[in-house]
Short mmCIF file of C-alpha atoms in Angstrom, two decimals:
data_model
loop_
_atom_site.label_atom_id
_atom_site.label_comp_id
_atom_site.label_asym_id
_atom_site.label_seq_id
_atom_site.Cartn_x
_atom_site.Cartn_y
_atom_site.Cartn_z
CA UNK T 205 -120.89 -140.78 -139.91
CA UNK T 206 -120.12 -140.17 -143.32
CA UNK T 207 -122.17 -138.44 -146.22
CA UNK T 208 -123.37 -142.74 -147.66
CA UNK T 209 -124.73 -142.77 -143.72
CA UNK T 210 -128.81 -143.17 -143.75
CA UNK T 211 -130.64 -140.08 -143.23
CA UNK T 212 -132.61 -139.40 -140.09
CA UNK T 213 -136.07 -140.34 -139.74
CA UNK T 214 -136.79 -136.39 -139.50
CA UNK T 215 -135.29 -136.00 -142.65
CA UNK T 216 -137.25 -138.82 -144.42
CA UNK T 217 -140.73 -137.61 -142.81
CA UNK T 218 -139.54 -133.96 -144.06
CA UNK T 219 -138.62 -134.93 -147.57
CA UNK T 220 -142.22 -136.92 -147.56
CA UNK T 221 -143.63 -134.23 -146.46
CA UNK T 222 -142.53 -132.02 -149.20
CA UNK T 223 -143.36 -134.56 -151.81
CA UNK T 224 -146.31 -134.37 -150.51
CA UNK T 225 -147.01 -130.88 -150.82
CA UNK T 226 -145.60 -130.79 -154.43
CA UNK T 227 -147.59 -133.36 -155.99
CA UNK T 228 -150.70 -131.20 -154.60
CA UNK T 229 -149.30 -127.74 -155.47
CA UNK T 230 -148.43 -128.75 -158.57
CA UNK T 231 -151.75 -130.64 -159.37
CA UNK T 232 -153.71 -127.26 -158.48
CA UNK T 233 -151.31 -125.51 -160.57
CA UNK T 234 -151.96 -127.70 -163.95
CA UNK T 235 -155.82 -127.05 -163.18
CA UNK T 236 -155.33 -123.25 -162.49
CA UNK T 237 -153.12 -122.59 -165.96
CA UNK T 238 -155.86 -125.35 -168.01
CA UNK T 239 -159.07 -122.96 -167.03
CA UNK T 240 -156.64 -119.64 -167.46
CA UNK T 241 -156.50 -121.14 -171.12
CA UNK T 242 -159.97 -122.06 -170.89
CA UNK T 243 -160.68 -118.72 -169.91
CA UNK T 244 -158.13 -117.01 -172.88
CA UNK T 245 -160.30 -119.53 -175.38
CA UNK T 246 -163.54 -118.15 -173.94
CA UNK T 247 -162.52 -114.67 -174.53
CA UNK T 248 -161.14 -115.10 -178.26
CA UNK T 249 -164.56 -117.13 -179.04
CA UNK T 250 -166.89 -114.77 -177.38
CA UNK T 251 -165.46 -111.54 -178.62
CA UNK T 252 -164.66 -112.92 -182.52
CA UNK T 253 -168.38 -114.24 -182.47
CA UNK T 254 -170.86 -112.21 -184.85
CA UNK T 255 -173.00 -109.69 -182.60
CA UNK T 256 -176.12 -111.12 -180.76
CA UNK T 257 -179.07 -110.83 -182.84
CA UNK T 258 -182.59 -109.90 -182.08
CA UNK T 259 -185.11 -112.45 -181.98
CA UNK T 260 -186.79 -111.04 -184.96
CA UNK T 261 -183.82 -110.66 -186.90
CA UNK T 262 -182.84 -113.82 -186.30
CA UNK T 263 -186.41 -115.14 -187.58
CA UNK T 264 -185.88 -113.25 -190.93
CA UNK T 265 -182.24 -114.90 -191.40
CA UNK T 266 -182.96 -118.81 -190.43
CA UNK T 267 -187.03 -119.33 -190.08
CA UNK T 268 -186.68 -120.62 -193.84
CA UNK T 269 -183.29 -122.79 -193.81
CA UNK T 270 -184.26 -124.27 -189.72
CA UNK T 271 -184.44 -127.63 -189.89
CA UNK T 272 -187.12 -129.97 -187.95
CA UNK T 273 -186.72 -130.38 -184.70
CA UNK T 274 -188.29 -132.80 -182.04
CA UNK T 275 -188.38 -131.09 -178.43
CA UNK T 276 -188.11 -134.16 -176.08
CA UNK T 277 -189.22 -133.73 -172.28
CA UNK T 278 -188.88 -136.29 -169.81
CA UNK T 279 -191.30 -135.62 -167.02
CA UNK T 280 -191.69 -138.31 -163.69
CA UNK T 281 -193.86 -137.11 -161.06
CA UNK T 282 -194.10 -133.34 -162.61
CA UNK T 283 -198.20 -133.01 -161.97
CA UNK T 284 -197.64 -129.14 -160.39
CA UNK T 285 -195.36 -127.78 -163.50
CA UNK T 286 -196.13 -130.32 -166.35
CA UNK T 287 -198.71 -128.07 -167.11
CA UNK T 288 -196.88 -124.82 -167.66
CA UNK T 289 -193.97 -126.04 -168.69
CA UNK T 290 -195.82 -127.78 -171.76
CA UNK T 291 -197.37 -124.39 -172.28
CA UNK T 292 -194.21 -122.54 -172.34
CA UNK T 293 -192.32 -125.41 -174.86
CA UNK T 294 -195.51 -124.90 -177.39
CA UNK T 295 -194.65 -121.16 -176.98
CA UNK T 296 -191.44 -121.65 -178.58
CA UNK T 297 -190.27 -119.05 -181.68
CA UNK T 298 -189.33 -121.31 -183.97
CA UNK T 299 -191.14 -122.56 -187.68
CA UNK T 300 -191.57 -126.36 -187.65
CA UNK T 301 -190.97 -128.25 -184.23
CA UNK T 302 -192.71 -130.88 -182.24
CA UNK T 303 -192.89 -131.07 -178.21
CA UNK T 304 -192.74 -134.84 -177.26
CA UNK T 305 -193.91 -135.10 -173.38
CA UNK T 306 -192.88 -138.43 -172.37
CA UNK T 307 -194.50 -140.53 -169.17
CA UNK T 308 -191.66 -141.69 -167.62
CA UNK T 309 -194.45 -143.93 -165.25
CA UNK T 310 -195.21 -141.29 -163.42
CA UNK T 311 -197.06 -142.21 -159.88
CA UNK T 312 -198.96 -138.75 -159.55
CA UNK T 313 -201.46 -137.16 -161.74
CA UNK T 314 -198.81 -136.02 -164.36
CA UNK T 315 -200.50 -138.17 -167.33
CA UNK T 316 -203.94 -136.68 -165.73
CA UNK T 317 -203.27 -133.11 -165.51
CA UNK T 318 -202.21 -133.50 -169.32
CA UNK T 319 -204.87 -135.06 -170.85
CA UNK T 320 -207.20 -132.84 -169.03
CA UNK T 321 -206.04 -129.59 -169.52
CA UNK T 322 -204.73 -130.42 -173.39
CA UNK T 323 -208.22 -132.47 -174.46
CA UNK T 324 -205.93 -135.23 -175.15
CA UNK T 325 -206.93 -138.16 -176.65
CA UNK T 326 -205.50 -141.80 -177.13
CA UNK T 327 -204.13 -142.07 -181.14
CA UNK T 328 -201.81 -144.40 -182.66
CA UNK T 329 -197.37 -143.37 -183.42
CA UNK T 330 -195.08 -145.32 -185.13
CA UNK T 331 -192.40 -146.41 -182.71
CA UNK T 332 -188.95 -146.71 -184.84
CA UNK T 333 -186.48 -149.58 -183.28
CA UNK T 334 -183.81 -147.72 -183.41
CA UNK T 335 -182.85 -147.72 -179.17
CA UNK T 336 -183.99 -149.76 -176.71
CA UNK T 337 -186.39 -148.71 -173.61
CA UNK T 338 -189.20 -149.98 -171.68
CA UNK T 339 -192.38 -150.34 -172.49
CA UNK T 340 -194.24 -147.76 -174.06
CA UNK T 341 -198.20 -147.76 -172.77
CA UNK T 342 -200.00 -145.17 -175.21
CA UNK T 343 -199.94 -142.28 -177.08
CA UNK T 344 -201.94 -138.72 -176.70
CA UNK T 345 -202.87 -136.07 -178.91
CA UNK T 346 -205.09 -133.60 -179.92
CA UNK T 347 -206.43 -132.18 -183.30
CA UNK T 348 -206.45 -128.51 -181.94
CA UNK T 349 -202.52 -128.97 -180.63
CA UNK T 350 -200.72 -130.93 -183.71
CA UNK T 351 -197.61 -129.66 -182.30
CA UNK T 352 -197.88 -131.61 -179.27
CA UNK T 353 -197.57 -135.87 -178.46
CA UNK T 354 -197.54 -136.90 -175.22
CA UNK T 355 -195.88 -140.38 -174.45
CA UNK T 356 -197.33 -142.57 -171.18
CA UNK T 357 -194.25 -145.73 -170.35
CA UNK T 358 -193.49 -147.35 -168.16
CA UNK T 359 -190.76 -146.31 -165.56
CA UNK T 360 -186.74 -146.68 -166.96
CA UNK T 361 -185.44 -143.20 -165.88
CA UNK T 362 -184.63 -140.41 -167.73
CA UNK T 363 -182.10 -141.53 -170.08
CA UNK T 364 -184.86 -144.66 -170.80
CA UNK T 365 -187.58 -141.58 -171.27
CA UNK T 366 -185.68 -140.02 -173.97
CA UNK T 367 -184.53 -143.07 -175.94
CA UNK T 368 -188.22 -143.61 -176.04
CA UNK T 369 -188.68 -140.10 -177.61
CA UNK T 370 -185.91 -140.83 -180.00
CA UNK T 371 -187.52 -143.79 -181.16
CA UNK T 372 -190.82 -141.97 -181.75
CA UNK T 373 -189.69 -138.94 -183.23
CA UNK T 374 -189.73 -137.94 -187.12
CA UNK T 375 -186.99 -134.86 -187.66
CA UNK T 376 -183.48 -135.17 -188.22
CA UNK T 377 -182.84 -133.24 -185.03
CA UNK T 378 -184.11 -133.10 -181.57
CA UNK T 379 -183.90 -131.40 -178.53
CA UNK T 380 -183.38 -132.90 -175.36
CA UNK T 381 -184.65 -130.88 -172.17
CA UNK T 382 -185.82 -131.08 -168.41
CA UNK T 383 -189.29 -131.01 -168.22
CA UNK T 384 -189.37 -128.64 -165.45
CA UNK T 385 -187.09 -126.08 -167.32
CA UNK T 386 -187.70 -122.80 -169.04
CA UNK T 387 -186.25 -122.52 -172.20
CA UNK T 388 -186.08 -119.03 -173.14
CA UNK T 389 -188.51 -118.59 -176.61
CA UNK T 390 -185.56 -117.97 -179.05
CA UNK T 391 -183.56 -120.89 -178.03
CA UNK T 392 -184.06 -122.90 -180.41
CA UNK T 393 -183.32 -120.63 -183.28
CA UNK T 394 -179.95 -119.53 -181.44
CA UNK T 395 -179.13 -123.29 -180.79
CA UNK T 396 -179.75 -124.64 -184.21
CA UNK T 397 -177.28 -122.23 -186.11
CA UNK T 398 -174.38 -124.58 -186.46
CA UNK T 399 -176.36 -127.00 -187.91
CA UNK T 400 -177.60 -124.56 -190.62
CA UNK T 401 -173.83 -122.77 -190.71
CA UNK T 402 -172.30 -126.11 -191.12
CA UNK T 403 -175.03 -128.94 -191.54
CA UNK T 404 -172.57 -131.14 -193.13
CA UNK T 405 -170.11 -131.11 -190.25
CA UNK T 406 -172.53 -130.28 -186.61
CA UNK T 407 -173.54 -133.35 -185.04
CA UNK T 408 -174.61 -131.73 -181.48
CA UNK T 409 -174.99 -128.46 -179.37
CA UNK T 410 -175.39 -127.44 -176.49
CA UNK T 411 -176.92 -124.04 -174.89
CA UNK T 412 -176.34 -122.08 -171.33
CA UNK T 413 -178.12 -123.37 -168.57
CA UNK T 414 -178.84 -120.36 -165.89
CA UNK T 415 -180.20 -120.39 -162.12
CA UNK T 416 -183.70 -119.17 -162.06
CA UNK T 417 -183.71 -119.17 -158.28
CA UNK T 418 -185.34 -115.39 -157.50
CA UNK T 419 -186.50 -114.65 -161.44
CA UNK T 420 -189.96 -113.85 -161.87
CA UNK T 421 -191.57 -116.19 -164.33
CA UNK T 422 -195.05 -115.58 -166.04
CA UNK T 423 -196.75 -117.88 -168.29
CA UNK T 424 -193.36 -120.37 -168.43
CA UNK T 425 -191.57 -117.13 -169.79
CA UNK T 426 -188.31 -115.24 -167.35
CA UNK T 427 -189.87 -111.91 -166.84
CA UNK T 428 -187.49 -110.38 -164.70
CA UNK T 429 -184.16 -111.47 -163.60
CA UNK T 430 -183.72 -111.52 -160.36
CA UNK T 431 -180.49 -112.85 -158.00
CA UNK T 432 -181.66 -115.17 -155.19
CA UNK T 433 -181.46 -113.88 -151.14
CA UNK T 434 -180.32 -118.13 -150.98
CA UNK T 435 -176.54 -118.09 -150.19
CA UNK T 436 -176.35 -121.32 -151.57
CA UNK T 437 -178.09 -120.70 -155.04
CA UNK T 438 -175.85 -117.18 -155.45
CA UNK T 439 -172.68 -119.66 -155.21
CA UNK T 440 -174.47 -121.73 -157.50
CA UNK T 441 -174.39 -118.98 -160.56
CA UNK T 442 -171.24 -118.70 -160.27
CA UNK T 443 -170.47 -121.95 -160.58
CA UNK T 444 -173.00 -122.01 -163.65
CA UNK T 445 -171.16 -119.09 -164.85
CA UNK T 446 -167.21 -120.70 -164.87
CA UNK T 447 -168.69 -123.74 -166.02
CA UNK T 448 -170.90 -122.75 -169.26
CA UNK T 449 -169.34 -119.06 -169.35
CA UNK T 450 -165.91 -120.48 -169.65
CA UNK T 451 -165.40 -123.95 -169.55
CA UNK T 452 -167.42 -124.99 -171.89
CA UNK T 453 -166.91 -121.81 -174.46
CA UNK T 454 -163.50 -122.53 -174.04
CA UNK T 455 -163.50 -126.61 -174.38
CA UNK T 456 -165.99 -125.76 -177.77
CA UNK T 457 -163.05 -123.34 -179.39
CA UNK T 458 -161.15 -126.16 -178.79
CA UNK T 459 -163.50 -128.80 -180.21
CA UNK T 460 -162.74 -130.97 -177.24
CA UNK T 461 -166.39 -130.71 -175.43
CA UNK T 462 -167.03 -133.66 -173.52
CA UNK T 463 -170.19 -132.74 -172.13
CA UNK T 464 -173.61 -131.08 -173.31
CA UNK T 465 -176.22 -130.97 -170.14
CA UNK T 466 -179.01 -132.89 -170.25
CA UNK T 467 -181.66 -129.59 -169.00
CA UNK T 468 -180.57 -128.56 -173.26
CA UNK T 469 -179.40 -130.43 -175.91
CA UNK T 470 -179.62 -130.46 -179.71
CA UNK T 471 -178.26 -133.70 -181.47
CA UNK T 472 -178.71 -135.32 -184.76
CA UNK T 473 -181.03 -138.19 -184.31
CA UNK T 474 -178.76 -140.73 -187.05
CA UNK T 475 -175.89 -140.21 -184.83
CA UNK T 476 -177.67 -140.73 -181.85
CA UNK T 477 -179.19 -144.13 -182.51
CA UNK T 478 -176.00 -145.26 -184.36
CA UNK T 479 -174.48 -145.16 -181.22
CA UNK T 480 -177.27 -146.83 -179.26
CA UNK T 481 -178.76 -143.45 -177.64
CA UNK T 482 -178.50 -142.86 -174.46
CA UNK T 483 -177.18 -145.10 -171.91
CA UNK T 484 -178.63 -147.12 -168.92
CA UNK T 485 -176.88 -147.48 -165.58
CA UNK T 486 -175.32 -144.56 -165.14
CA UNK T 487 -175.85 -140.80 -163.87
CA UNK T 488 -174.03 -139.45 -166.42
CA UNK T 489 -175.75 -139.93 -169.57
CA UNK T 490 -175.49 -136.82 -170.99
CA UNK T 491 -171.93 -136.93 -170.92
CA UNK T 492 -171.20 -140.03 -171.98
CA UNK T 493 -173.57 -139.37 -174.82
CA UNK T 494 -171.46 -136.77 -175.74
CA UNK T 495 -168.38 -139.48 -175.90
CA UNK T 496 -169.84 -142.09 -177.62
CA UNK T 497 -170.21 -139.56 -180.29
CA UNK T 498 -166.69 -138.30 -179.94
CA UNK T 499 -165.66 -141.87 -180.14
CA UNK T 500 -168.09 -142.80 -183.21
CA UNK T 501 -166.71 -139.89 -185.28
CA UNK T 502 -163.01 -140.67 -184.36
CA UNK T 503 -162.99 -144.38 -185.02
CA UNK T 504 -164.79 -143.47 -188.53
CA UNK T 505 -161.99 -140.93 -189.15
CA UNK T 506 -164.95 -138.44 -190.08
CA UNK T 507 -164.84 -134.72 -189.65
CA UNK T 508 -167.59 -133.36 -187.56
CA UNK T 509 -168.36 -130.73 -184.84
CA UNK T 510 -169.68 -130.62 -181.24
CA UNK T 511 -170.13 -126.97 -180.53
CA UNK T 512 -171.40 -125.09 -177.69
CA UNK T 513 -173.39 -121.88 -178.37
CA UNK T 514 -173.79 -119.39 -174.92
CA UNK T 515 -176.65 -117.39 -176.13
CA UNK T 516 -179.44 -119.14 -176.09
CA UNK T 517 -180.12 -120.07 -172.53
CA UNK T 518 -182.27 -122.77 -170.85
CA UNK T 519 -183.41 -121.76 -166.69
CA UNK T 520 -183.51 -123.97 -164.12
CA UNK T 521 -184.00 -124.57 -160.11
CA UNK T 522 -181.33 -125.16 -158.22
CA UNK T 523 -181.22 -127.18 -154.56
CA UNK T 524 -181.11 -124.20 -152.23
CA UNK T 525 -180.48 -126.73 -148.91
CA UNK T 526 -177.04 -128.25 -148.31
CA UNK T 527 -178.78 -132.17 -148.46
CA UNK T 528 -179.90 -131.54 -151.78
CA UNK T 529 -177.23 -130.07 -153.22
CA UNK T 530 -174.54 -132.57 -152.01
CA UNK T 531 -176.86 -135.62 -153.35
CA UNK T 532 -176.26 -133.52 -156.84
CA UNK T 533 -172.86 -132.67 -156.93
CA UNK T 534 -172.18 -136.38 -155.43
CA UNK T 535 -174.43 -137.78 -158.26
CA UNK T 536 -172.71 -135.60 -160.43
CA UNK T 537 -168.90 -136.53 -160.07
CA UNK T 538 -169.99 -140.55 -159.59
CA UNK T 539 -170.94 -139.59 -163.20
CA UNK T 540 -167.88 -137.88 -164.41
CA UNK T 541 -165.94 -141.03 -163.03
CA UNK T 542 -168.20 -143.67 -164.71
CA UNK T 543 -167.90 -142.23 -168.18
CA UNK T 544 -164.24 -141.87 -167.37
CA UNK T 545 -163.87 -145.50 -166.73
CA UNK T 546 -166.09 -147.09 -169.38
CA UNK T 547 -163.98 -145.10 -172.09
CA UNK T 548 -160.58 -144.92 -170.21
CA UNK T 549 -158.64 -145.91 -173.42
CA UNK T 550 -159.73 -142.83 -175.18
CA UNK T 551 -157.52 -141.11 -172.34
CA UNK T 552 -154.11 -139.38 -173.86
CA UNK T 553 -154.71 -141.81 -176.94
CA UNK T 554 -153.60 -140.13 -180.52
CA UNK T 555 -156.64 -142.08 -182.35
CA UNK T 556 -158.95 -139.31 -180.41
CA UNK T 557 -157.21 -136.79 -181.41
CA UNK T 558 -158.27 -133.81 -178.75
CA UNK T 559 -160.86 -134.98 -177.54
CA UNK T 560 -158.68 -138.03 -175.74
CA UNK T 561 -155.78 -135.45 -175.23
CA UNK T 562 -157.58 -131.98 -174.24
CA UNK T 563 -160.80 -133.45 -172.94
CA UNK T 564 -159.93 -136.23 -171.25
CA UNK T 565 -157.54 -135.20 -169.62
CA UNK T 566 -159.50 -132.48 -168.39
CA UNK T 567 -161.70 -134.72 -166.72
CA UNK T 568 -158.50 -136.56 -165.14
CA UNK T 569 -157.15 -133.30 -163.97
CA UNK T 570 -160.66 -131.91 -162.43
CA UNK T 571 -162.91 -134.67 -161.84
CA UNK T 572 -160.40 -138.32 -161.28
CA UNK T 573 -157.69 -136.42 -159.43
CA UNK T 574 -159.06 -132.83 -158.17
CA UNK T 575 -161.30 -134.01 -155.22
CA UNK T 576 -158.95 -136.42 -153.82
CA UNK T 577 -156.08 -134.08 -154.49
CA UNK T 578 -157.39 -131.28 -153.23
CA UNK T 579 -158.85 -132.57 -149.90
CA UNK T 580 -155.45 -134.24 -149.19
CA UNK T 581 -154.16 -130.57 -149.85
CA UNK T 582 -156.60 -128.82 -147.04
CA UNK T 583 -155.70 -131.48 -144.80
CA UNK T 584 -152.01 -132.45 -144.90
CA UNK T 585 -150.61 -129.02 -145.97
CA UNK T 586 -151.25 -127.11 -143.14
CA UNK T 587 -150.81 -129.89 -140.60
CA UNK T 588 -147.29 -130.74 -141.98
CA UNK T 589 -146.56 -126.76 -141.74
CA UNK T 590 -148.29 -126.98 -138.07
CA UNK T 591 -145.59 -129.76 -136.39
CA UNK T 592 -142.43 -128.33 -138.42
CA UNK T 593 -142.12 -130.78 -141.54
CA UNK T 594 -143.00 -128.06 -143.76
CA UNK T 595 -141.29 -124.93 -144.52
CA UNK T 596 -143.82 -121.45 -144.46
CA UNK T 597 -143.22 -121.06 -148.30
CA UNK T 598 -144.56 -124.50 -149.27
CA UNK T 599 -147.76 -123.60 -146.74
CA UNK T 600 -147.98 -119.85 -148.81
CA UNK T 601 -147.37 -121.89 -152.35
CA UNK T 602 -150.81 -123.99 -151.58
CA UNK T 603 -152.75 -120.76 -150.25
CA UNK T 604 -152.07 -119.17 -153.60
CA UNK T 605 -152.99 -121.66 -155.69
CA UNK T 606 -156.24 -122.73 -153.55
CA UNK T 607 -157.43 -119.69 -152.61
CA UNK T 608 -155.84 -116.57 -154.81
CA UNK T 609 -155.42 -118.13 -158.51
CA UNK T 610 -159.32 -119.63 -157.64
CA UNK T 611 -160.50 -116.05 -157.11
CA UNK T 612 -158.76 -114.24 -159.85
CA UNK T 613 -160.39 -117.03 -162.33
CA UNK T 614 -164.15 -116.65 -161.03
CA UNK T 615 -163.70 -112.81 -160.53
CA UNK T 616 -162.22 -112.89 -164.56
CA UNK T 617 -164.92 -115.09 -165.51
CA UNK T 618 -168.02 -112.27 -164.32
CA UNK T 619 -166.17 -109.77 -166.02
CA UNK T 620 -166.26 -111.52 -169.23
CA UNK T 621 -169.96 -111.97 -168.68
CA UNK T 622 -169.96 -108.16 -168.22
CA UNK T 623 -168.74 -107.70 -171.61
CA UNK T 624 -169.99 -110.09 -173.37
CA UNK T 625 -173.83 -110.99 -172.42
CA UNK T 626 -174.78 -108.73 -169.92
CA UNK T 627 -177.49 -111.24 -168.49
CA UNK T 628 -176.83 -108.68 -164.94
CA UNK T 629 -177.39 -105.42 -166.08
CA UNK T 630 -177.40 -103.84 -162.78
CA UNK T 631 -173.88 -102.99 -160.63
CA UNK T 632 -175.38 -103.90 -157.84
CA UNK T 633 -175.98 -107.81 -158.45
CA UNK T 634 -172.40 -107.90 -160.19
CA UNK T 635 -171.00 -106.31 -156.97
CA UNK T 636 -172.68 -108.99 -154.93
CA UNK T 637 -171.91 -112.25 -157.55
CA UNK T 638 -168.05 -110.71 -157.36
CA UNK T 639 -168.75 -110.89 -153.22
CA UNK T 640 -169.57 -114.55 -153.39
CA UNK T 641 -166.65 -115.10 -156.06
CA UNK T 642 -164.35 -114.65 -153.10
CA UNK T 643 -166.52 -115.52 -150.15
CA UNK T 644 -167.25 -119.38 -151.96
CA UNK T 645 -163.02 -119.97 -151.92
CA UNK T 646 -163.52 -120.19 -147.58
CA UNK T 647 -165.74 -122.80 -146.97
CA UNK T 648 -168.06 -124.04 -149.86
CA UNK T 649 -165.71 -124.93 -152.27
CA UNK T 650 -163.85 -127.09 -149.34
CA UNK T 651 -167.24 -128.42 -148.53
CA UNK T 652 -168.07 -129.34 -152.36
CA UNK T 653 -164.96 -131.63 -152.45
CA UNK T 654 -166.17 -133.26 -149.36
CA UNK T 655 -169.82 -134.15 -151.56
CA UNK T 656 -167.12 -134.74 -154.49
CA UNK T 657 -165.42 -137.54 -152.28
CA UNK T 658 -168.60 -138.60 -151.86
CA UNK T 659 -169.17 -139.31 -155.09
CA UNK T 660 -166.16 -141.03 -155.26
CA UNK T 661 -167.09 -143.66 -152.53
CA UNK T 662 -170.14 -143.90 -154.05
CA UNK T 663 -168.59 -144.84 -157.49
CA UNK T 664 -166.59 -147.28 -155.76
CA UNK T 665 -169.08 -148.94 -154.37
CA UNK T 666 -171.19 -149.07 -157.84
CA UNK T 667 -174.23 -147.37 -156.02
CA UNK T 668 -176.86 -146.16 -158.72
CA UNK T 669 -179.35 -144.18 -156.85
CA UNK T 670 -180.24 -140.34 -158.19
CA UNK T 671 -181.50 -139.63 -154.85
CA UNK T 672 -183.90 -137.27 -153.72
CA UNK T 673 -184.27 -133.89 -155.70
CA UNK T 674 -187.03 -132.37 -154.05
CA UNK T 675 -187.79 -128.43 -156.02
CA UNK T 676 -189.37 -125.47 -154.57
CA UNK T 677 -191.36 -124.39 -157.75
CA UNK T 678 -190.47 -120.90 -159.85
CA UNK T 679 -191.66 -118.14 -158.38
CA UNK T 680 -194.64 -116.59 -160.22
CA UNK T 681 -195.36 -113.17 -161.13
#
């Protein structure tokens, strides 16, 4: 045989198997060196930022330049927290603002528990045109609450809910939130700055969403932070933490933010209905909000801004069972993907700018490829190593980059928390969320790629569904 012979099938399977291995090492390397950047633009835009200001100085500095704003709550089936929650939104620190409760349909006693405990009474609202929704049913108010309008319509979903509160709002600006969040009472004063800083320019931001799993709450208000005893929901804040903490600090410094949660939002209303509000048929309309906006500004060749802000913070409840939480995190990447799709050509295009550079393919890296990558990784890698087709560095390459690189970049991400906000005063929790930092890397995060592939079938096959989100309740004081 001479050196033009064929190689042997051993050779071919080896050489396969190494391509293999290299388009997965190689994928978790790009997504490893993007968050260490992420993490680098986090730092310089957390520690250049002006020092955190008490509520009551920030009061004296914006109370008299704060714009309107319209504080829009979804709420379907929400009769056990409607009440407080309402109660804690009228609470809110801030000069001129409106809370708009709106009926998604609800099939409890939601609408009832309002009107009762409020002295609500039917009255009549102007109901712009501006987005479309279903049917809206009524409106409620009360002479001794002018701050508060609550909105009975028929059932659309969420994103239908708040397109009906867009349409029935008066300010320039409004808030979008979870009805069955806590927003702490400064929020909106810490949120609204780039619109004041740069009104001419801010077209949306977006605040920190933190677990309130294990916080005591009194009277809708945080009273003491607390970590959960759940496993699942100390994962979670982790999680919350890289994703708010860094990825979307960092993504803002960048101005390539492609996402602003839904549980806290605060968007210019012109924008908003210009580009037909908030989406129906998909899970991901709060992202692909976000987009269209992107895409609105770009294709206008207008300057503008899409800034995240990480102090003011919005609390939520997280799943604390394994069902739950894979319905969300399934839900949640069959979002990522269908945004991804409908506005594919933004992807690497030079009309976007960063946005369709930096941001999209961010979302190629993590959400399109990551899961599919990944899980090929945990399954092929050490199999090919196991039978011989793979050498032992190729097998130590992928543990690095899985499991090392992973921990370094959630271990960084608490210690710029540490320095920075200091939501967890005590050593003890930080010794604990720095425990689960490593102990999520062997096991969960293998298992949330399995709910991501989930998503993935489920985008495929063009299912809809939110599924079952069943809460708990905050825990009371």
């Amino acid at each position: 045989m001479n050196s033009f012979d064929i190689a042997s099938p051993r050779d071919w399977m080896v050489a396969s198997a190494e391509t293999i291995a290299s388009v997965v090492i190689v994928t978790g390397l790009l997504q490893t060196v993007f968050y260490f950047v992420l993490l680098l633009y986090a730092g310089a835009a957390l520690g250049t930022r002006p020092p955190v200001l008490r509520s009551a100085s920030l009061w004296r500095r914006y109370s008299e330049q704060a714009p309107a704003i319209s504080v829009l709550a979804p709420a379907y089936n929400e009769e056990l927290s409607i009440v407080e929650s309402t109660r804690s939104l009228l609470a809110l620190q801030y000069p001129d603002f409106e809370v708009i409760v709106i009926n998604d349909g609800s099939k409890d006693g939601t609408l009832a528990r309002l009107i009762a405990e409020f002295d609500l009474m039917p009255v009549d609202r102007y109901v712009d045109a501006g987005v479309s929704h279903a049917p809206i049913r009524g409106f409620y108010a009360s002479p001794k609450l002018p701050r508060l309008l609550v909105l009975d319509k028929e059932n659309g979903g969420k994103s239908d809910a708040l397109n009906a509160g867009i349409n029935c709002c008066r300010t320039a600006l409004f808030c979008a939130i979870d009805a069955d969040s806590i927003l702490e009472s400064d929020a909106l004063l810490r949120v609204v700055r780039p619109f004041i800083d740069q009104p001419d320019l801010t077209i949306a931001a977006g605040g920190t969403i933190r677990i309130a799993n294990g916080c005591k709450v009194d009277s809708g208000r945080i009273t003491d932070i607390r970590l959960p005893r759940n496993f699942l929901a100390l994962v979670q804040i982790v999680e919350y933490l890289r994703a708010f903490l860094m990825a979307r600090v960092g993504l803002s410094k960048m101005q390539a933010l492609t996402v602003i949660s839904g549980a806290f939002g605060l968007f210019r209303r012109r924008h908003v209905v210009e580009v037909g509000g908030y989406s129906h048929g998909t899970v991901g309309e709060d992202m692909e909000l976000v987009i269209k906006l992107h895409r609105l500004m770009r294709e206008r060749g207008q300057d503008y801004r899409i800034d995240f802000i990480a102090e003011p913070v919005c609390w939520t409840e997280c799943p604390e069972s394994l069902s739950i939480l894979g319905r969300q995190r399934a839900r949640w990447q069959r979002g990522s993907l269908e945004c991804f799709a409908k506005h594919k050509r933004m992807l690497f295009n030079p009309r976007y700018g960063r946005i369709g550079i930096i941001g999209f393919g961010h979302i190629l890296l993590v959400d399109v490829l990551g899961p599919l990558l990944e899980v090929l990784g945990y399954i092929l890698v050490p199999l090919l190593w196991g039978i011989g087709l793979l050498a032992l560095p190729w097998l130590l390459a992928f543990l690095a980059v899985t499991f090392t690189l992973g921990i370094f970049l959630s271990i960084a991400t608490l210690v710029l928390e540490e320095i920075q906000l200091r939501r967890f005063p005590k050593a003890r929790e930080l010794a604990i969320l720095a425990g689960i930092a490593i102990i999520e890397n062997f096991g969960y995060r293998q298992l949330s790629n399995v709910w991501r592939l989930q998503g993935w079938w489920q985008f495929v096959r063009k299912q809809q569904s939110w599924g079952n989100m069943t809460r708990k309740g905050f825990s009371t004081s």
